[in-house]
Amino acid sequence: MSVALFNGEFLPLESVRISPLDRGFLFGDSVYEVIPSYGGRFFLLDAHLDRLARSLEAIRLPDPLDRAQWEEQLTALLHHNGAGAGAAEGADGPPPDLGVYLQVTRGVAPRDHAFPENPRPTVLGMVSPIRPLAPTVREEGLNAVTRTDDRWGRCDIKATTLLANVLARQEAAEAGAAEALLLRDGRLTEGAASNAFVVRDGTVITPPLDPGLLPGVTRGFVLELARRAGLPVAQRAVTDAELRAADEVWLSSSTRELLPVTRIDGQPVGSGRPGPVWARLHADYQAAKAEATRQPPEALSHE
Ligand code: PDD
């Protein structure tokens, strides 16, 4: 049974009780993060905590904890789930790779759209396993479909108000696809739960940051890896036509890392196989992850 962090306490996830008056429940008045850890060590934790701070500021909710307190509580959450840093390799094998889901709501108050006077934020943290990349994905890539991006105008805030994303992802699932690529006014924004990249003539291209998409932590790291690899990189608009004519298309997110898309709306992308630029950056990502979490690459099941 997994252990949750609930307002500073650690308890079995099943015994967490959220009030029906919690504004996260009533209004989706809350923000969140999903933070990966490998073998008991967080990966890119600072970037996630920076973004959490920006999301809280954007919704005008005072941060309930300071940086050191967040680090302490999140690290303790890993420990409680058998994935402490330096945890001994037990009978169950090495510490698991876990994604931490962290949500901060504006807390419990009588239902009223306007903020309560003195909000007492609700903090929930819970973990789920990070699954290794399936060999079929590595060899064949994933299907995606395109959908109209009809979300609100502040998709740069990592808010839990995700109904449009949920509907888009469900439509993708019903079409046998792993992700919905969202298009606004004929331009790619991102995936329903991922950022998107295209490769054209060797250049790695991703839409520029603006309020229409999430500044993904993985997106930023992949751009950094591409620059380190000496690849040409561009942050610019990607039209619907460019998306369909791309040599490669990728998705990025913290728990699914970098994924190749090889079919869009049933049509092959480029050669119809995961491309060489993806393979290079996927390998670089595994190496960076191994180094940052101080493990030999072969100990990582994602290699
Ligand atoms: N989602 N765009 C959207 C809409 C997302 O929901 C996510 C991640 C991303 C990628 O961001 P990052 O690289 O920081 O994970 C982009 C998380 C994983 C989720 O909702 O589960």
Coordinates of C-alpha atoms and ligand atoms in Angstrom, one line a residue:
M1 CA 0.0 0.0 0.0
S2 CA 1.5 3.4 -0.9
V3 CA 2.0 6.2 1.5
A4 CA 0.8 9.7 0.8
L5 CA 1.9 13.1 2.1
F6 CA -1.2 14.9 3.4
N7 CA -0.7 18.4 5.0
G8 CA 2.7 17.4 6.4
E9 CA 1.7 14.0 7.6
F10 CA 2.4 10.6 6.1
L11 CA -0.4 8.1 5.9
P12 CA -1.7 5.3 3.8
L13 CA -3.1 6.8 0.5
E14 CA -6.4 5.0 1.2
S15 CA -6.9 6.8 4.4
V16 CA -6.5 10.3 3.1
R17 CA -9.9 12.1 3.3
I18 CA -10.5 15.3 1.3
S19 CA -13.4 17.6 2.3
P20 CA -16.2 18.1 -0.2
L21 CA -15.7 21.8 0.5
D22 CA -12.1 21.6 -0.7
R23 CA -11.7 24.2 -3.5
G24 CA -9.5 21.8 -5.5
F25 CA -12.5 19.5 -5.6
L26 CA -15.2 22.1 -6.1
F27 CA -13.5 24.5 -8.6
G28 CA -10.3 22.8 -9.7
D29 CA -8.8 25.7 -7.8
S30 CA -5.4 24.1 -7.4
V31 CA -2.0 23.5 -9.1
Y32 CA 0.2 20.4 -9.3
E33 CA 3.5 18.9 -10.3
V34 CA 4.6 15.4 -11.4
I35 CA 8.2 14.9 -10.4
P36 CA 10.2 11.8 -11.4
S37 CA 12.7 10.0 -9.2
Y38 CA 15.0 7.2 -10.2
G39 CA 16.4 4.8 -7.6
G40 CA 15.4 7.1 -4.8
R41 CA 16.8 10.3 -6.2
F42 CA 14.7 13.1 -7.7
F43 CA 15.5 14.2 -11.3
L44 CA 15.3 18.0 -12.1
L45 CA 13.7 18.7 -8.7
D46 CA 14.7 22.4 -8.7
A47 CA 13.0 23.0 -12.1
H48 CA 9.8 21.4 -10.8
L49 CA 9.8 23.4 -7.6
D50 CA 10.5 26.6 -9.5
R51 CA 7.5 25.9 -11.7
L52 CA 5.3 25.0 -8.7
A53 CA 6.3 28.4 -7.2
R54 CA 5.3 30.1 -10.5
S55 CA 2.0 28.3 -10.7
L56 CA 1.1 29.2 -7.1
E57 CA 2.1 32.8 -7.7
A58 CA 0.0 32.9 -10.9
I59 CA -3.1 31.7 -9.0
R60 CA -2.3 34.1 -6.1
L61 CA -2.0 31.3 -3.5
P62 CA 0.8 31.8 -1.0
D63 CA 3.3 28.9 -1.0
P64 CA 2.6 26.9 2.1
L65 CA 6.2 25.6 2.4
D66 CA 9.6 27.0 1.7
R67 CA 12.1 25.3 -0.6
A68 CA 13.9 23.3 2.1
Q69 CA 10.5 22.1 3.6
W70 CA 9.4 21.0 0.1
E71 CA 12.6 19.1 -0.4
E72 CA 12.4 17.5 3.0
Q73 CA 8.8 16.4 2.7
L74 CA 9.2 15.1 -0.8
T75 CA 12.3 13.2 0.1
A76 CA 10.5 11.7 3.1
L77 CA 7.7 10.7 0.8
L78 CA 10.1 8.6 -1.3
H79 CA 11.5 7.1 1.9
H80 CA 8.0 6.1 3.1
N81 CA 7.5 4.4 -0.2
G82 CA 10.7 2.3 -0.1
A83 CA 12.7 4.6 -2.3
G84 CA 14.9 6.6 0.0
A85 CA 18.3 7.9 -1.4
G86 CA 20.9 5.3 -0.7
A87 CA 18.3 2.8 0.4
A88 CA 19.8 -0.6 0.7
E89 CA 19.0 -3.0 -2.1
G90 CA 16.6 -5.2 -0.2
A91 CA 14.9 -8.5 -1.0
D92 CA 12.5 -6.5 -3.3
G93 CA 15.4 -5.3 -5.5
P94 CA 16.7 -1.7 -6.0
P95 CA 14.6 1.3 -4.8
P96 CA 11.8 1.7 -7.3
D97 CA 11.6 4.5 -9.9
L98 CA 8.7 6.6 -8.7
G99 CA 6.8 9.7 -10.0
V100 CA 5.6 12.0 -7.3
Y101 CA 2.3 13.6 -7.9
L102 CA 2.0 16.8 -5.8
Q103 CA -1.1 18.9 -5.6
V104 CA -1.7 22.2 -3.7
T105 CA -5.3 23.5 -3.5
R106 CA -6.7 26.7 -2.0
G107 CA -8.1 24.5 0.8
V108 CA -11.4 24.1 2.5
A109 CA -13.9 27.0 2.6
P110 CA -17.7 27.6 2.2
R111 CA -18.4 27.4 -1.5
D112 CA -17.9 30.9 -3.1
H113 CA -16.0 31.6 -6.3
A114 CA -14.0 34.4 -4.8
F115 CA -11.1 33.5 -2.6
P116 CA -11.6 32.8 1.1
E117 CA -9.9 35.4 3.3
N118 CA -7.3 33.3 4.9
P119 CA -6.8 30.2 2.7
R120 CA -5.2 27.2 4.3
P121 CA -3.9 25.2 1.4
T122 CA -4.3 21.5 1.1
V123 CA -1.1 19.6 0.2
L124 CA -1.3 16.1 -1.2
G125 CA 1.6 14.1 -2.4
M126 CA 1.4 10.5 -3.7
V127 CA 3.6 8.2 -5.8
S128 CA 3.2 5.9 -8.7
P129 CA 5.7 3.7 -10.5
I130 CA 7.5 5.0 -13.6
R131 CA 7.2 2.3 -16.2
P132 CA 10.2 1.5 -18.5
L133 CA 9.9 2.3 -22.1
A134 CA 8.2 -0.7 -23.8
P135 CA 10.4 -2.3 -26.5
T136 CA 7.5 -1.9 -29.0
V137 CA 7.6 1.9 -28.5
R138 CA 11.3 2.0 -29.0
E139 CA 11.0 0.0 -32.2
E140 CA 7.7 1.2 -33.6
G141 CA 6.9 4.4 -31.9
L142 CA 3.4 5.6 -31.0
N143 CA 0.2 6.8 -32.7
A144 CA -1.1 10.2 -32.1
V145 CA -4.2 12.0 -33.3
T146 CA -4.7 15.8 -33.8
R147 CA -7.4 17.7 -32.0
T148 CA -8.5 21.3 -31.7
D149 CA -6.9 23.0 -28.7
D150 CA -10.0 24.5 -27.1
R151 CA -8.4 25.0 -23.6
W152 CA -8.4 28.3 -21.7
G153 CA -5.8 31.0 -22.2
R154 CA -3.5 30.2 -19.3
C155 CA -2.1 26.8 -20.1
D156 CA 1.3 27.9 -18.8
I157 CA -0.1 27.4 -15.3
K158 CA 0.1 23.8 -14.2
A159 CA -3.5 23.8 -12.9
T160 CA -5.5 20.7 -12.1
T161 CA -8.4 22.1 -14.2
L162 CA -7.8 19.6 -17.0
L163 CA -11.2 18.8 -18.4
A164 CA -10.2 19.8 -22.0
N165 CA -7.0 17.7 -21.7
V166 CA -8.9 14.8 -20.3
L167 CA -11.5 14.9 -23.2
A168 CA -8.7 15.2 -25.8
R169 CA -6.8 12.2 -24.3
Q170 CA -9.9 10.1 -24.1
E171 CA -10.6 10.8 -27.8
A172 CA -7.1 9.8 -28.6
A173 CA -7.5 6.6 -26.6
E174 CA -10.7 5.8 -28.4
A175 CA -8.9 6.2 -31.7
G176 CA -6.2 3.8 -30.6
A177 CA -3.6 6.6 -30.0
A178 CA -1.3 7.3 -27.1
E179 CA -1.7 11.1 -27.3
A180 CA -3.7 14.0 -28.8
L181 CA -1.6 16.7 -30.5
L182 CA -3.4 20.0 -30.0
L183 CA -3.7 22.6 -32.7
R184 CA -4.8 26.2 -32.1
D185 CA -5.5 28.3 -35.2
G186 CA -3.6 25.8 -37.4
R187 CA -0.6 25.7 -35.1
L188 CA 0.7 23.0 -32.8
T189 CA 0.6 23.9 -29.1
E190 CA 1.4 20.7 -27.2
G191 CA 0.0 17.3 -26.4
A192 CA -2.9 16.7 -24.0
A193 CA -0.3 15.8 -21.3
S194 CA 3.0 16.4 -23.0
N195 CA 5.1 18.9 -25.0
A196 CA 5.7 18.2 -28.6
F197 CA 8.7 18.5 -30.9
V198 CA 9.3 18.1 -34.6
V199 CA 12.5 17.5 -36.5
R200 CA 12.9 18.9 -40.0
D201 CA 16.1 18.5 -42.0
G202 CA 18.0 17.8 -38.7
T203 CA 16.6 20.9 -36.8
V204 CA 14.9 20.2 -33.5
I205 CA 11.8 22.5 -33.4
T206 CA 9.3 23.1 -30.7
P207 CA 6.6 25.8 -30.2
P208 CA 7.9 28.8 -28.3
L209 CA 6.8 29.3 -24.7
D210 CA 3.7 31.5 -24.3
P211 CA 0.5 31.3 -22.2
G212 CA -0.9 28.7 -24.6
L213 CA 1.3 25.8 -23.4
L214 CA 3.0 24.4 -20.4
P215 CA 6.7 25.2 -19.9
G216 CA 7.5 21.5 -19.6
V217 CA 10.5 20.7 -17.5
T218 CA 11.4 17.8 -19.9
R219 CA 10.9 20.2 -22.8
G220 CA 13.5 22.5 -21.4
F221 CA 15.9 19.7 -20.6
V222 CA 15.6 18.1 -24.1
L223 CA 16.3 21.5 -25.7
E224 CA 19.4 21.7 -23.5
L225 CA 20.5 18.2 -24.5
A226 CA 20.0 19.0 -28.2
R227 CA 22.2 22.1 -27.8
R228 CA 24.8 20.1 -26.0
A229 CA 24.7 17.6 -28.8
G230 CA 25.4 20.4 -31.3
L231 CA 22.0 20.0 -33.0
P232 CA 20.3 23.0 -34.5
V233 CA 17.4 24.0 -32.3
A234 CA 14.5 26.4 -33.0
Q235 CA 11.6 27.5 -30.8
R236 CA 9.1 28.7 -33.3
A237 CA 5.5 28.1 -34.5
V238 CA 4.9 24.7 -36.1
T239 CA 2.0 24.7 -38.5
D240 CA -0.4 21.8 -39.0
A241 CA 1.2 21.2 -42.4
E242 CA 4.7 21.2 -40.9
L243 CA 3.7 18.7 -38.3
R244 CA 2.4 16.3 -40.9
A245 CA 5.5 16.8 -43.1
A246 CA 8.0 16.4 -40.3
D247 CA 10.8 13.8 -40.4
E248 CA 10.3 13.0 -36.7
V249 CA 7.7 14.0 -34.1
W250 CA 8.3 13.5 -30.3
L251 CA 6.4 13.9 -27.1
S252 CA 8.1 14.9 -23.8
S253 CA 6.9 14.6 -20.2
S254 CA 8.5 14.0 -16.8
T255 CA 7.3 10.4 -16.4
R256 CA 7.3 9.3 -20.0
E257 CA 10.5 11.2 -20.9
L258 CA 11.0 11.4 -24.7
L259 CA 8.7 9.4 -26.9
P260 CA 8.7 9.0 -30.7
V261 CA 5.4 9.5 -32.6
T262 CA 5.4 7.5 -35.8
R263 CA 1.7 8.0 -37.0
I264 CA -0.5 11.0 -36.9
D265 CA -4.1 10.6 -37.7
G266 CA -3.2 7.2 -39.3
Q267 CA -0.5 8.6 -41.6
P268 CA 3.2 7.7 -41.1
V269 CA 5.6 10.4 -39.8
G270 CA 8.7 10.5 -41.9
S271 CA 10.0 6.9 -42.4
G272 CA 7.2 5.6 -40.1
R273 CA 9.9 4.4 -37.6
P274 CA 11.5 6.2 -34.6
G275 CA 14.1 8.5 -36.1
P276 CA 17.8 8.9 -35.5
V277 CA 17.6 12.3 -33.8
W278 CA 15.1 10.8 -31.3
A279 CA 17.4 7.8 -30.8
R280 CA 20.4 10.1 -30.1
L281 CA 18.5 12.4 -27.6
H282 CA 16.8 9.5 -25.9
A283 CA 20.2 7.9 -25.3
D284 CA 21.6 11.3 -24.0
Y285 CA 18.5 11.6 -21.8
Q286 CA 19.2 8.2 -20.2
A287 CA 22.9 9.1 -19.7
A288 CA 22.0 12.5 -18.1
K289 CA 19.5 10.8 -15.8
A290 CA 22.0 8.1 -14.8
E291 CA 24.6 10.8 -14.0
A292 CA 22.2 13.0 -12.1
T293 CA 20.9 10.2 -10.0
R294 CA 24.3 8.7 -9.6
Q295 CA 23.6 5.3 -10.9
P296 CA 25.4 3.3 -13.6
P297 CA 23.3 3.6 -16.8
E298 CA 22.8 -0.2 -16.9
A299 CA 21.0 0.0 -13.6
L300 CA 18.3 2.1 -15.2
S301 CA 15.6 0.0 -16.7
H302 CA 14.8 2.8 -19.2
E303 CA 18.1 2.6 -21.1
Ligands
PDD1 N1 1.9 16.3 -17.5 N2 2.0 19.8 -21.2 C1 1.0 19.3 -20.5 C2 -0.4 19.7 -20.8 C3 1.3 18.4 -19.5 O1 0.2 17.9 -18.7 C4 2.6 17.9 -19.2 C5 3.0 17.0 -18.1 C6 3.6 18.5 -20.0 C7 5.1 18.1 -19.8 O2 5.6 18.7 -18.7 P1 6.8 18.1 -17.9 O3 7.9 17.8 -18.8 O4 7.2 19.2 -16.9 O5 6.3 16.9 -17.2 C8 3.3 19.4 -21.0 C9 2.1 15.5 -16.4 C10 3.2 14.5 -16.4 C11 0.8 14.9 -16.0 O6 -0.2 15.7 -16.0 O7 0.7 13.8 -15.5

